[in-house]
Amino acid sequence: MPKIETFDSDGKPNGWVLPVWSELSEPGLQPAQVYVTAIAPRTRKGPHLHKERRGVFFCLTGRVLVRKNYQGDVIDKIIEPGGEYCFVPGGTPAAIYNIGEGEALVLNMPNPSWSKENCDEHPVDNWTDPSDWRHL
């Protein structure tokens, strides 16, 4: 969804709004939980495998590479503030890499929610990191 400029009562620009999710445009992606995860520079989180839980990642700060292994195809997507989200379906191993110089903040909107009773965490076999990810 594109960034929308906002204006004050005199019609002067005063900032912007960036829609992250709307039931009108993405009815199938309704989140069950919303949280922010921080990733230190040049580190990764994951790989994770959630057999049921899907994730929708949106970059708030920094520059992030999302790598997913979807049905045997390795797919890399770079997400940055103001850009598109990255969808990771349930049953898809994935990792998120901070490829920037500062801390990255990523909004995650999974469904179903994470809980201690249903953490849905499974081992990931044969994971390969992008060889150059620390230098992107």
XYZ file of C-alpha atoms in Angstrom:
136
model
C 0.000 0.000 0.000
C 1.428 3.395 -0.887
C 2.366 6.136 1.538
C -0.363 8.793 1.857
C 0.569 12.439 2.406
C -1.369 14.254 5.148
C -2.246 17.940 5.428
C -3.141 20.328 8.221
C -6.386 22.341 8.348
C -4.776 25.033 6.154
C -3.916 22.478 3.472
C -0.161 22.447 4.209
C 1.713 19.118 4.220
C 2.301 17.904 7.777
C 3.531 14.325 7.317
C 2.259 11.037 6.018
C 0.454 7.820 6.868
C 1.676 4.424 5.732
C -1.055 1.770 5.787
C 0.375 -1.580 6.839
C -2.743 -3.731 6.536
C -6.383 -3.127 5.714
C -9.229 -5.606 5.761
C -10.504 -3.857 2.638
C -7.435 -4.676 0.538
C -6.081 -7.804 2.260
C -9.009 -9.674 3.856
C -7.149 -12.993 3.927
C -4.203 -11.615 5.885
C -6.013 -10.609 9.054
C -3.467 -10.729 11.885
C -4.140 -12.601 15.102
C -1.203 -10.883 16.811
C 0.977 -7.856 16.060
C 4.445 -7.302 17.495
C 7.770 -5.638 16.722
C 10.997 -7.631 16.637
C 14.421 -5.968 16.759
C 17.372 -7.395 14.849
C 20.936 -6.305 15.640
C 23.084 -5.156 12.684
C 24.442 -7.933 10.450
C 22.659 -10.708 12.360
C 19.707 -12.956 11.577
C 16.656 -14.350 13.327
C 15.815 -17.879 12.362
C 15.522 -19.930 10.388
C 12.127 -20.760 11.813
C 9.567 -23.283 10.672
C 5.980 -22.801 11.747
C 3.765 -25.512 10.300
C 0.533 -23.605 10.996
C 1.469 -19.991 11.681
C 2.002 -17.679 8.760
C 3.847 -14.402 9.077
C 3.494 -11.023 7.456
C 6.665 -8.951 7.895
C 6.787 -5.178 7.453
C 10.033 -3.235 7.914
C 9.779 -0.187 10.192
C 13.487 0.762 10.352
C 16.618 -0.550 8.720
C 17.003 -2.871 5.767
C 15.978 -6.524 6.016
C 16.358 -9.569 3.802
C 13.673 -12.227 4.207
C 14.694 -15.649 2.907
C 12.044 -18.320 2.606
C 12.125 -21.826 1.221
C 8.689 -22.109 -0.349
C 7.928 -25.575 -1.683
C 11.608 -26.152 -2.472
C 12.199 -22.746 -4.097
C 14.469 -20.332 -2.222
C 13.007 -16.833 -2.415
C 14.816 -13.720 -1.144
C 13.028 -10.412 -0.667
C 14.484 -7.186 0.682
C 12.050 -5.100 2.712
C 12.615 -1.481 3.748
C 10.543 1.202 5.498
C 7.729 2.427 3.280
C 7.930 -0.620 1.052
C 5.839 -3.730 0.663
C 5.344 -6.428 3.261
C 6.665 -9.968 2.902
C 4.258 -12.888 3.340
C 5.538 -16.237 4.654
C 2.896 -18.984 4.538
C 2.637 -21.654 7.228
C 4.870 -24.649 6.512
C 7.558 -22.435 4.955
C 10.987 -22.207 6.632
C 12.193 -18.608 6.786
C 14.830 -16.346 8.313
C 15.072 -12.571 8.564
C 18.476 -10.907 8.168
C 19.413 -7.373 9.143
C 21.556 -6.277 6.205
C 21.869 -2.701 7.453
C 24.330 -0.873 9.658
C 21.896 -0.106 12.496
C 19.241 -1.991 14.416
C 16.278 -3.064 12.257
C 12.717 -3.078 13.546
C 10.271 -5.428 11.859
C 6.536 -5.557 12.440
C 5.272 -9.143 12.414
C 1.564 -9.888 12.064
C 1.214 -13.668 12.443
C -1.871 -15.826 12.439
C -2.489 -17.800 14.620
C -0.896 -16.061 17.602
C 2.248 -17.361 19.254
C 1.826 -18.756 22.747
C 3.854 -20.984 25.073
C 1.153 -23.616 24.724
C 1.255 -23.491 20.908
C 4.677 -22.168 19.915
C 4.552 -24.116 16.612
C 8.376 -24.227 16.432
C 9.938 -27.030 14.379
C 13.537 -27.786 13.352
C 14.783 -26.569 9.992
C 17.022 -28.981 8.113
C 19.507 -28.111 5.366
C 19.259 -24.320 5.692
C 21.664 -22.283 3.569
C 22.318 -18.605 4.257
C 22.836 -16.263 1.302
C 26.631 -16.240 0.903
C 26.872 -12.437 0.684
C 24.094 -11.323 3.046
C 26.432 -9.477 5.446
C 27.656 -7.350 2.516
C 24.364 -6.419 0.812
